[in-house]
PDB file of C-alpha atoms and ligand atoms in Angstrom:
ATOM      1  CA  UNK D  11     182.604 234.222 -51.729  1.00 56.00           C
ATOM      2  CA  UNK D  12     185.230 236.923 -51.967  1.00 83.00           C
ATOM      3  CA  UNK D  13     187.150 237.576 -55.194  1.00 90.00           C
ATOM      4  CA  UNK D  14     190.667 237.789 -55.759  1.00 93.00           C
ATOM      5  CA  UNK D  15     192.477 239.598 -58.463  1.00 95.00           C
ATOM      6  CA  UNK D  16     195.590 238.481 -60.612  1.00 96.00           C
ATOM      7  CA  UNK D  17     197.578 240.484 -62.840  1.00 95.00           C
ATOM      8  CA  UNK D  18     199.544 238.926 -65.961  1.00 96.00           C
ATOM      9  CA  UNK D  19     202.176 241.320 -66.678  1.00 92.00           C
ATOM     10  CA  UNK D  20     203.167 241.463 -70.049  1.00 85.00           C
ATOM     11  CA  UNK D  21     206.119 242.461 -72.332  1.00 80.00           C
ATOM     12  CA  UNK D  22     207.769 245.239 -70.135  1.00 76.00           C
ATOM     13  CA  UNK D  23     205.905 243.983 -66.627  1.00 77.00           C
ATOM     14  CA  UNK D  24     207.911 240.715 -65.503  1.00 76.00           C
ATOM     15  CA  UNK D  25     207.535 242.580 -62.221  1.00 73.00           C
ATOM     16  CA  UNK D  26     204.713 244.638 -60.472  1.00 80.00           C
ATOM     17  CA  UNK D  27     206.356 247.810 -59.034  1.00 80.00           C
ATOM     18  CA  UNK D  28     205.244 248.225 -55.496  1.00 80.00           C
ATOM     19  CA  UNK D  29     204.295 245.215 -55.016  1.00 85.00           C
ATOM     20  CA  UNK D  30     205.274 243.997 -51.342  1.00 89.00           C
ATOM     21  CA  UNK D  31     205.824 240.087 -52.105  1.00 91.00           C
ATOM     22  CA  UNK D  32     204.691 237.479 -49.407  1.00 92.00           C
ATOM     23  CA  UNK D  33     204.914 234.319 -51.122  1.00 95.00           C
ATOM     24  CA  UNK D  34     206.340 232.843 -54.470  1.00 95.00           C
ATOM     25  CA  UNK D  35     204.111 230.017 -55.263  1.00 97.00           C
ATOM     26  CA  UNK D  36     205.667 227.117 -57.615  1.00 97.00           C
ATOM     27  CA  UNK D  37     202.574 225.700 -59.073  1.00 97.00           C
ATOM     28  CA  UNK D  38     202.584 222.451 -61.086  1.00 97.00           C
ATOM     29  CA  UNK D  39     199.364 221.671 -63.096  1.00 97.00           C
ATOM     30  CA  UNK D  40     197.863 219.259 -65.427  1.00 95.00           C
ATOM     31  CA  UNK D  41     199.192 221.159 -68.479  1.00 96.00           C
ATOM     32  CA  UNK D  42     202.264 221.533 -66.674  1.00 97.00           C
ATOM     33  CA  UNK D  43     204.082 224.763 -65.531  1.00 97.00           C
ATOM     34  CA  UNK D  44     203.025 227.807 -65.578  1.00 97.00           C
ATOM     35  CA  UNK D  45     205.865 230.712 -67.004  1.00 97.00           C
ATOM     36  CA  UNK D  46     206.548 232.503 -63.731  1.00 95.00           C
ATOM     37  CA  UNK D  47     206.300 231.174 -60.293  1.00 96.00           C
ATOM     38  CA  UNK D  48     203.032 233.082 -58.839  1.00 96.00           C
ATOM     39  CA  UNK D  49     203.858 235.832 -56.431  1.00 95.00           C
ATOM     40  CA  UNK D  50     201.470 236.386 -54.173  1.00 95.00           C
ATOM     41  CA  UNK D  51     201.726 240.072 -52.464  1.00 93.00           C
ATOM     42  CA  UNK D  52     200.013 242.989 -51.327  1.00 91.00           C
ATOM     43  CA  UNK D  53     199.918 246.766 -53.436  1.00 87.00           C
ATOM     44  CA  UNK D  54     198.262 249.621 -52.074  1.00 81.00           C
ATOM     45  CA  UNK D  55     197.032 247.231 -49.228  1.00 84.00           C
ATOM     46  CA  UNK D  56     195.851 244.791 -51.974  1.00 87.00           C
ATOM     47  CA  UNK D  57     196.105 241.582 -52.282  1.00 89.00           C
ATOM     48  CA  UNK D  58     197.004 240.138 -55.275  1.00 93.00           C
ATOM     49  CA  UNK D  59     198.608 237.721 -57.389  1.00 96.00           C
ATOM     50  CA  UNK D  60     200.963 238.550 -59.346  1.00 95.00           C
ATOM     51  CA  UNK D  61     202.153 236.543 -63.174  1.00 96.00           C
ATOM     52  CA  UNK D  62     204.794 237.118 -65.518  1.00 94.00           C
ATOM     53  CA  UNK D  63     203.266 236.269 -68.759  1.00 95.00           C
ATOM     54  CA  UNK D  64     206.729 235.546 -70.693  1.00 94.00           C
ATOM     55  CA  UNK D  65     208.677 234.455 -67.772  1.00 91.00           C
ATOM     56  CA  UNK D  66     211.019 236.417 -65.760  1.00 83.00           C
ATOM     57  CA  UNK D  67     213.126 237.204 -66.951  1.00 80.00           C
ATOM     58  CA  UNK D  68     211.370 237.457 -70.422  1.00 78.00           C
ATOM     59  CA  UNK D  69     212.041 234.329 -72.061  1.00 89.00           C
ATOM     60  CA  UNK D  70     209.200 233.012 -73.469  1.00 94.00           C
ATOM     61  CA  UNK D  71     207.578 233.992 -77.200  1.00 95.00           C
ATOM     62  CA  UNK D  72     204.030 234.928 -77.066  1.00 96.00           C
ATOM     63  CA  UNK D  73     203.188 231.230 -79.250  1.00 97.00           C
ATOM     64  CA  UNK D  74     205.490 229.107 -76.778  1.00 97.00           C
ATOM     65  CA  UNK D  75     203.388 231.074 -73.467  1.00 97.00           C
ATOM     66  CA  UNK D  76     201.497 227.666 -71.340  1.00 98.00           C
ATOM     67  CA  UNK D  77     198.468 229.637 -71.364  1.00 98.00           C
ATOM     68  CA  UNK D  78     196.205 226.753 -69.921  1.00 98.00           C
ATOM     69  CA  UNK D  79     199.160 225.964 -67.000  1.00 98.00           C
ATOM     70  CA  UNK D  80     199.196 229.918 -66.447  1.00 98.00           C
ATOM     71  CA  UNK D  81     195.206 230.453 -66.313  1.00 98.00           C
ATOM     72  CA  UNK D  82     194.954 227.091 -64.563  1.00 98.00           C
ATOM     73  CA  UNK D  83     197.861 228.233 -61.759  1.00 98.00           C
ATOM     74  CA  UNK D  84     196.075 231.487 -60.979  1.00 98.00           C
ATOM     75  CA  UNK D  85     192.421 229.534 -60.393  1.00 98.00           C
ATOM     76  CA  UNK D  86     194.250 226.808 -58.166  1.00 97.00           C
ATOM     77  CA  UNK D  87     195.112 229.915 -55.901  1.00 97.00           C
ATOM     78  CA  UNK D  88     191.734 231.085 -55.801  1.00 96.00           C
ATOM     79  CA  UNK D  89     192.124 233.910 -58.425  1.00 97.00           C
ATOM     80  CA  UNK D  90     188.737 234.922 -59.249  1.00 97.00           C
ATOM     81  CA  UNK D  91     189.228 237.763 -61.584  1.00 97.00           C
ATOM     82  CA  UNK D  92     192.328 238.025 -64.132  1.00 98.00           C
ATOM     83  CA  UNK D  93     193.688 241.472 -65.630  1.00 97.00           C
ATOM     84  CA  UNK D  94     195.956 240.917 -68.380  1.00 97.00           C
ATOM     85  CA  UNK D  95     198.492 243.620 -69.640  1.00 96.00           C
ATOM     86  CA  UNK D  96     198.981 243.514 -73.166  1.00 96.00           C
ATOM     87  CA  UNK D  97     201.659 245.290 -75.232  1.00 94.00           C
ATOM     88  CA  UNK D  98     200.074 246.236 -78.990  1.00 96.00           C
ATOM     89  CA  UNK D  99     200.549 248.057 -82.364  1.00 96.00           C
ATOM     90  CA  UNK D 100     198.028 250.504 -83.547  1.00 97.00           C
ATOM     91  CA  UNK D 101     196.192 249.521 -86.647  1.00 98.00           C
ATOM     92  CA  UNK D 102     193.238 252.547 -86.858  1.00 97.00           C
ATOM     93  CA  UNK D 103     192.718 255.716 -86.539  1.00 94.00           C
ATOM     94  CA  UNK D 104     190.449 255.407 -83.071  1.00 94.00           C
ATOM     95  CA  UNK D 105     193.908 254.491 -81.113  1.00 94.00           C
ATOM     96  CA  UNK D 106     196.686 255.824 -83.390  1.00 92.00           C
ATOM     97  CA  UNK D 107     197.537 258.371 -80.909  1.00 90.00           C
ATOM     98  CA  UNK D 108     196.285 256.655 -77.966  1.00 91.00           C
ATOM     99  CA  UNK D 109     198.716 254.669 -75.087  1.00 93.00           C
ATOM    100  CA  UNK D 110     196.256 252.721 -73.445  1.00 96.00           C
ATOM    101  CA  UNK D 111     193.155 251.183 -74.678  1.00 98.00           C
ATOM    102  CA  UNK D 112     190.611 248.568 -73.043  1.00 98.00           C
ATOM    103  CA  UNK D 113     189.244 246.208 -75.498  1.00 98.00           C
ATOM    104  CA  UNK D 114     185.937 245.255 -75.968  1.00 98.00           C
ATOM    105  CA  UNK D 115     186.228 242.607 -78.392  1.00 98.00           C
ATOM    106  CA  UNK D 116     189.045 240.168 -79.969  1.00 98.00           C
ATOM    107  CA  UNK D 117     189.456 238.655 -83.251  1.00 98.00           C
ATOM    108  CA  UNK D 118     191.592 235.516 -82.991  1.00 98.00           C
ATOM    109  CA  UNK D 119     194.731 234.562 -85.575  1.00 98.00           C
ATOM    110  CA  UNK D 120     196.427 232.580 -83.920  1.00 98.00           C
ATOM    111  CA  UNK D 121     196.801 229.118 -84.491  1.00 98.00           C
ATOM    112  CA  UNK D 122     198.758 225.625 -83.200  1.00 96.00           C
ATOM    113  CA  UNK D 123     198.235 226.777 -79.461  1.00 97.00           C
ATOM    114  CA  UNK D 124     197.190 224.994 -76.574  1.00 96.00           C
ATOM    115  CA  UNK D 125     193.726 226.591 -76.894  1.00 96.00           C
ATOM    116  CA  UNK D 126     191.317 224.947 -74.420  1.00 95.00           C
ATOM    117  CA  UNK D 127     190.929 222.717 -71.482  1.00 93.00           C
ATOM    118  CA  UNK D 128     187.955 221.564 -73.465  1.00 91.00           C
ATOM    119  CA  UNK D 129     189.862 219.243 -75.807  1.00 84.00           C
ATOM    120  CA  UNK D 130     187.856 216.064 -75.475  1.00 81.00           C
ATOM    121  CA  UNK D 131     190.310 214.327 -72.963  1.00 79.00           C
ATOM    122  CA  UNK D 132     187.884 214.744 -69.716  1.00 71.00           C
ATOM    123  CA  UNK D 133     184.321 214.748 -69.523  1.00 72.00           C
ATOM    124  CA  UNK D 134     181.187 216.351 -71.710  1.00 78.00           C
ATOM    125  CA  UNK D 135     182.566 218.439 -74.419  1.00 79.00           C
ATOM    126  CA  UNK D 136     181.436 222.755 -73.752  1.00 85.00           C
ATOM    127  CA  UNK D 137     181.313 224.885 -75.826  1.00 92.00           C
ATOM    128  CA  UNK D 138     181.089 228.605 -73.999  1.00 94.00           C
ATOM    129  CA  UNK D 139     179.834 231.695 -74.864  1.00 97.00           C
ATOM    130  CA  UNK D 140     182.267 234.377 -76.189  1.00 98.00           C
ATOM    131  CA  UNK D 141     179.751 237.215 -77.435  1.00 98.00           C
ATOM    132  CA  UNK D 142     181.346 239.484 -75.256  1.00 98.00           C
ATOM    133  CA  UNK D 143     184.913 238.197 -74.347  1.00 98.00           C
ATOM    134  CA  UNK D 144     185.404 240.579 -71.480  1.00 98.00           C
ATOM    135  CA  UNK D 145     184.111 240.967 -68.468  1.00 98.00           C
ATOM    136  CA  UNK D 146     181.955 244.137 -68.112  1.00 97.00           C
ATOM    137  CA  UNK D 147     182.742 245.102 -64.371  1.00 96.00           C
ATOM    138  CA  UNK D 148     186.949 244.286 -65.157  1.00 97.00           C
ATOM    139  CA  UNK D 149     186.935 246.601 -68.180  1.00 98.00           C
ATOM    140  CA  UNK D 150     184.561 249.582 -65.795  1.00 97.00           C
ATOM    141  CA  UNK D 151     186.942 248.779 -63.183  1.00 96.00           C
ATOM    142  CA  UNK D 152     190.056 249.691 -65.739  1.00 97.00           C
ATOM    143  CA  UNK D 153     188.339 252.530 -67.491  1.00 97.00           C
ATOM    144  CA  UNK D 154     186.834 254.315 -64.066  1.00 96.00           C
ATOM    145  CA  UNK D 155     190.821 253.756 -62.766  1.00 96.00           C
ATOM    146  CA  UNK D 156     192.458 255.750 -65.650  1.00 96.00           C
ATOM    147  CA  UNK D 157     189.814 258.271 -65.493  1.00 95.00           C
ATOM    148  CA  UNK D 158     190.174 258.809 -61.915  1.00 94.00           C
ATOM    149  CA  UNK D 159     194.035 259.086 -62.577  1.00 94.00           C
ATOM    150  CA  UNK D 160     193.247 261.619 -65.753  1.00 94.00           C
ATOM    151  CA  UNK D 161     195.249 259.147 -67.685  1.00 95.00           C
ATOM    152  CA  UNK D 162     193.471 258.942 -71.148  1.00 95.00           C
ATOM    153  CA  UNK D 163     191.923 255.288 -72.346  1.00 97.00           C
ATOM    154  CA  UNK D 164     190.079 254.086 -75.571  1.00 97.00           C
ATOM    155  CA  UNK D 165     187.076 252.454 -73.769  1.00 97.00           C
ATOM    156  CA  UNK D 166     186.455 249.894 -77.012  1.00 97.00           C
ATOM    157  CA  UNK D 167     188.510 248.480 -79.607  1.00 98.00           C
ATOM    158  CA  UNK D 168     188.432 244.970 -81.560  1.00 98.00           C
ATOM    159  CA  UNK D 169     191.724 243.350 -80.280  1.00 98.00           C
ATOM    160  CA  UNK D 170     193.228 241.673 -83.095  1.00 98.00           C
ATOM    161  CA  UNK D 171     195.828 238.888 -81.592  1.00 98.00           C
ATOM    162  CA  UNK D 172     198.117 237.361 -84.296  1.00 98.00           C
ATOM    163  CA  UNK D 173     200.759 234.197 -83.625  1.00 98.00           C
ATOM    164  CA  UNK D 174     204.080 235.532 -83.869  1.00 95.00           C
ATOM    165  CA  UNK D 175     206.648 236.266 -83.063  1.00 96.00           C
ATOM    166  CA  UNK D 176     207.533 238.158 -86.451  1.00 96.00           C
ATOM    167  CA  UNK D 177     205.477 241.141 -86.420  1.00 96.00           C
ATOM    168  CA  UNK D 178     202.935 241.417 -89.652  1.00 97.00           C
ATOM    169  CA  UNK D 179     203.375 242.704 -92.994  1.00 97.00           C
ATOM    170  CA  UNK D 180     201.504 245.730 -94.538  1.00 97.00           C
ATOM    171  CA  UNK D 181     199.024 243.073 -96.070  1.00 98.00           C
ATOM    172  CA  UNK D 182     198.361 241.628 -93.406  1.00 98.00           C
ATOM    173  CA  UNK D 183     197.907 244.624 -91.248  1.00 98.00           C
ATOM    174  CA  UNK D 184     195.566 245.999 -94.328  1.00 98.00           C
ATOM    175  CA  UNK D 185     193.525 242.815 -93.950  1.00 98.00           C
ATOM    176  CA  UNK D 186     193.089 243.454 -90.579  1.00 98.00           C
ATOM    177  CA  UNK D 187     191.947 246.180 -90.775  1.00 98.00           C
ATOM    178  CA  UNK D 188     188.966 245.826 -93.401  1.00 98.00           C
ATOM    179  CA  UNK D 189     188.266 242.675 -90.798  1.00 98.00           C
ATOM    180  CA  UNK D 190     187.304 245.254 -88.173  1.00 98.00           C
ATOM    181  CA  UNK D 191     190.856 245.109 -85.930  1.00 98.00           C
ATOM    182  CA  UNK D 192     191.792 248.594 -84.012  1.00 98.00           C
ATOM    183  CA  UNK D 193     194.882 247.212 -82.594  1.00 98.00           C
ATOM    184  CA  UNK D 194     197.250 243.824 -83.040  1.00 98.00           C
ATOM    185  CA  UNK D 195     199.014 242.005 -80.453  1.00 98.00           C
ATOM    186  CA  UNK D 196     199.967 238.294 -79.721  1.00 97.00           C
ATOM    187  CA  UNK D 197     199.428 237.461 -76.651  1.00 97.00           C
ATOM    188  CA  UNK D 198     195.177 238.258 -76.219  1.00 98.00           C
ATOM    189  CA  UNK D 199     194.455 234.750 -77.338  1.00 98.00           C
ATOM    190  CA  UNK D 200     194.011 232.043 -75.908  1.00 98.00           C
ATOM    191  CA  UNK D 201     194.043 233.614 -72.812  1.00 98.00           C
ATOM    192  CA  UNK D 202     190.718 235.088 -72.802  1.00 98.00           C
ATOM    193  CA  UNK D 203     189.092 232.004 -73.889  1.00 98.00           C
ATOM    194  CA  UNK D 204     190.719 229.904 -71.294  1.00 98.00           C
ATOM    195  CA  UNK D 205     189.460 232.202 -68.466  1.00 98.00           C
ATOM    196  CA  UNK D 206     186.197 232.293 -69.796  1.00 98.00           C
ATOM    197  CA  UNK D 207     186.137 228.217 -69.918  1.00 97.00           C
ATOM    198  CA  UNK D 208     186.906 228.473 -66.225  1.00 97.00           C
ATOM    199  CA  UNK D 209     184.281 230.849 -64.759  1.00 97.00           C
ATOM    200  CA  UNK D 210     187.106 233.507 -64.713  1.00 98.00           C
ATOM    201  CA  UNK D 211     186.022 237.016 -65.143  1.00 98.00           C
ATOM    202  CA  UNK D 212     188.979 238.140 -67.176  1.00 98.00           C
ATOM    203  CA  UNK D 213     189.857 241.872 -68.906  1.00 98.00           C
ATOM    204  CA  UNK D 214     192.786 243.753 -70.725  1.00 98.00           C
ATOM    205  CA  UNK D 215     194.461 246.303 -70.628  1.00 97.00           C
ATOM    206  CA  UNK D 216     196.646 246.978 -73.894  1.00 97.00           C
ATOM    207  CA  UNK D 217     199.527 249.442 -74.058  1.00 95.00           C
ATOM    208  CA  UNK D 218     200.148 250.515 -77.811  1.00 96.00           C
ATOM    209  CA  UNK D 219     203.671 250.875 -78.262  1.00 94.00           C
ATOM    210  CA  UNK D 220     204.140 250.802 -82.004  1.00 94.00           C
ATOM    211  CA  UNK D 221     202.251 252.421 -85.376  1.00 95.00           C
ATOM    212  CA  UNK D 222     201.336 249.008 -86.953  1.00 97.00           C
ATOM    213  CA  UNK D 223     203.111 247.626 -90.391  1.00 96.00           C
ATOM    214  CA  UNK D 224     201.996 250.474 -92.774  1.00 96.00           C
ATOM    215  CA  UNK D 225     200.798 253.169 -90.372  1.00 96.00           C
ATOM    216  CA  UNK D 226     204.162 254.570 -89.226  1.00 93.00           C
ATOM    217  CA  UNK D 227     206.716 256.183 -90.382  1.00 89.00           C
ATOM    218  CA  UNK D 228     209.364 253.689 -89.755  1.00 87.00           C
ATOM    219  CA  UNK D 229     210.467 250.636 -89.541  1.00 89.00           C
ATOM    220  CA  UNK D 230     209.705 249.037 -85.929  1.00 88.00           C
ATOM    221  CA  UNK D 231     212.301 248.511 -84.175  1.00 89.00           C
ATOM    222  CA  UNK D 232     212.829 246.038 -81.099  1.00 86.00           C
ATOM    223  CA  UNK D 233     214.922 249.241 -79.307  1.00 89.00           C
ATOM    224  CA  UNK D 234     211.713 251.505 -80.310  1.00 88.00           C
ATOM    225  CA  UNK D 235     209.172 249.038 -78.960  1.00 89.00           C
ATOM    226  CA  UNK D 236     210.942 248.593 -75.521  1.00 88.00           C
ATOM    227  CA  UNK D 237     211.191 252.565 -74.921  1.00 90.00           C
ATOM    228  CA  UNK D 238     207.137 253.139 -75.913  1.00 90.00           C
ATOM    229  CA  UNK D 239     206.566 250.091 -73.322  1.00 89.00           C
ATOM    230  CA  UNK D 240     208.864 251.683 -70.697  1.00 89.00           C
ATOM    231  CA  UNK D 241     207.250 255.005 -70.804  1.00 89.00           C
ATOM    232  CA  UNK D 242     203.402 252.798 -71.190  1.00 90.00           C
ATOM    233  CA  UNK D 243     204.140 250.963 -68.208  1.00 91.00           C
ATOM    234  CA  UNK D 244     204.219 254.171 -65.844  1.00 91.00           C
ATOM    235  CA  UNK D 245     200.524 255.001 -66.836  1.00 93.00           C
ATOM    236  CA  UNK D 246     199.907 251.062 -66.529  1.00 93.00           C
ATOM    237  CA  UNK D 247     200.870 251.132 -63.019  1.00 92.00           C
ATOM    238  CA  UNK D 248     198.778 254.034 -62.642  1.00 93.00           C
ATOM    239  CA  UNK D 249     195.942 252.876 -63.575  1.00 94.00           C
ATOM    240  CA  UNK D 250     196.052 249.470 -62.063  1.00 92.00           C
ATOM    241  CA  UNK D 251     197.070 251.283 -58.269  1.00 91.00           C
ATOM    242  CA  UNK D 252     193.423 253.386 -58.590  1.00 92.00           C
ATOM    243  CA  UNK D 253     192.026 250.179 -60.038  1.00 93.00           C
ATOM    244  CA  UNK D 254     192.772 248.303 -57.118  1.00 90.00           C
ATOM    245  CA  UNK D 255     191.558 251.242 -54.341  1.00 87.00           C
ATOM    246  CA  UNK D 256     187.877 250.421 -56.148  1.00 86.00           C
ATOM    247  CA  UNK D 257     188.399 246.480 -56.041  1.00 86.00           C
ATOM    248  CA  UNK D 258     185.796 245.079 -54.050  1.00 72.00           C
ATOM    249  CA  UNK D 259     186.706 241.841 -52.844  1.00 63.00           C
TER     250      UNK D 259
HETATM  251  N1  HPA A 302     202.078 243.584 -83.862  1.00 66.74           N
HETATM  252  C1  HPA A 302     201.873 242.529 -83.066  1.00 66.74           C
HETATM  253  N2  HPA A 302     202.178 242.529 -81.771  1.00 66.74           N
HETATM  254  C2  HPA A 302     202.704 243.643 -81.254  1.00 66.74           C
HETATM  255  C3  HPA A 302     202.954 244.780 -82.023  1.00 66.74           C
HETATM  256  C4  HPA A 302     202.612 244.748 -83.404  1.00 66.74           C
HETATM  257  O1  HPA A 302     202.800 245.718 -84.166  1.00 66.74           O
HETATM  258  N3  HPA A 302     203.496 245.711 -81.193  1.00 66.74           N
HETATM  259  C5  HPA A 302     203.548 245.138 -79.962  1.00 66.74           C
HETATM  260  N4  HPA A 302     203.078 243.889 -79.992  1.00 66.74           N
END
């Protein structure tokens, strides 16, 4: 069976640059809509899908996001493979200076969300295996695209996802830390799970765009955040183009 690949665009990618659009698909599913019609285009002589994570324009909060509608939406149009961009703060040293990093594992804080499709409504309850959240081949595909691009990547980093949508305090960030998180975002989870439940091979790639509470300078600012994801999203782009020239379908 051939694959196909979607892309969730994240805070600072409601919309895939060079992305030739052939279809907008208004999907309705069990958990009702997803947060962006699915467009369904070709880039670099690709085909993909294409989802806007927060809505386009951005609308939605990372804890209000329909994960299970916008996992769901992507299967029902035979996505077989899911890269999700994620916009993060840098907690340690490993990625304090970095821009992009593809995470290896996830630690989960999130709580109150629509979490599984596993929820005792349907038949036998399943509980799958998360050892490795990430699909292996995804994350080579990511880290062989930036270094083919000379872009430089963190190849592993524990991918702390909090609920939002106030960022943390120092404490919190501290805790965090001594937990074994390299970089916080809110958006990471449940995602991952959810792809995971359904046979999805799923992978991110996280663009730091702020020091984390307590290892910057200064406060973080909204203005501050949108400029590092701005400048991020160029290398983003770059990276997912020369990902997508080694896609095998
Ligand atoms: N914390 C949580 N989520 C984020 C941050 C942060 O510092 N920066 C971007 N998304």
């Amino acid at each position: 069976m051939s694959n196909t690949l979607a892309i969730i665009g994240g805070t600072g990618l409601t919309q895939l640059e060079g992305l030739t659009i052939l279809q907008a698909h208004d999907v309705y599913t069990p958990y009702g809509r997803p947060s962006a019609p699915v467009l369904e285009g070709v880039i670099e002589g690709m085909r993909v899908l294409f989802l806007a994570r927060h809505g386009h324009p951005h609308t939605i909060p990372p804890h209000k996001v329909n994960y299970r509608a916008n996992i769901w939406a992507l299967q029902s149009l035979n996505a077989t493979d899911i890269i999700g961009i994620n916009a993060c703060g840098a907690i340690t040293k490993s990625v304090l200076d970095a821009q992009l990093v593809v995470p290896d594992q996830i630690l989960d804080y999130t709580w109150g969300r629509e979490h599984t499709f596993f929820d005792g409504t349907g038949d036998a309850v399943q509980h799958v295996d998360m050892s490795n959240p990430y699909s292996a081949s995804l994350r080579e595909l990511l880290i062989d695209g930036a270094q083919s691009s000379d872009i430089d990547i963190v190849k592993q980093a524990v991918y702390g996802v909090t609920q939002g949508p106030r960022l943390e305090t120092v404490a919190e960030i501290t805790r965090m830390e001594l937990d074994g998180c390299d970089l916080v975002g809110m958006t990471g989870m449940p995602e991952a799970a959810l792809a995971r439940e359904l046979k999805m091979q799923y992978a991110s790639l996280c663009v730091l765009v702020n020091p984390a509470a307590g290892k910057g300078h200064k406060v973080i600012t909204l203005k501050d955040i949108n400029e590092a994801v701005a400048n991020g999203m160029v290398n983003v782009l770059a990276v997912l183009k020369k990902s997508l020239e080694a896609y095998h379908y």
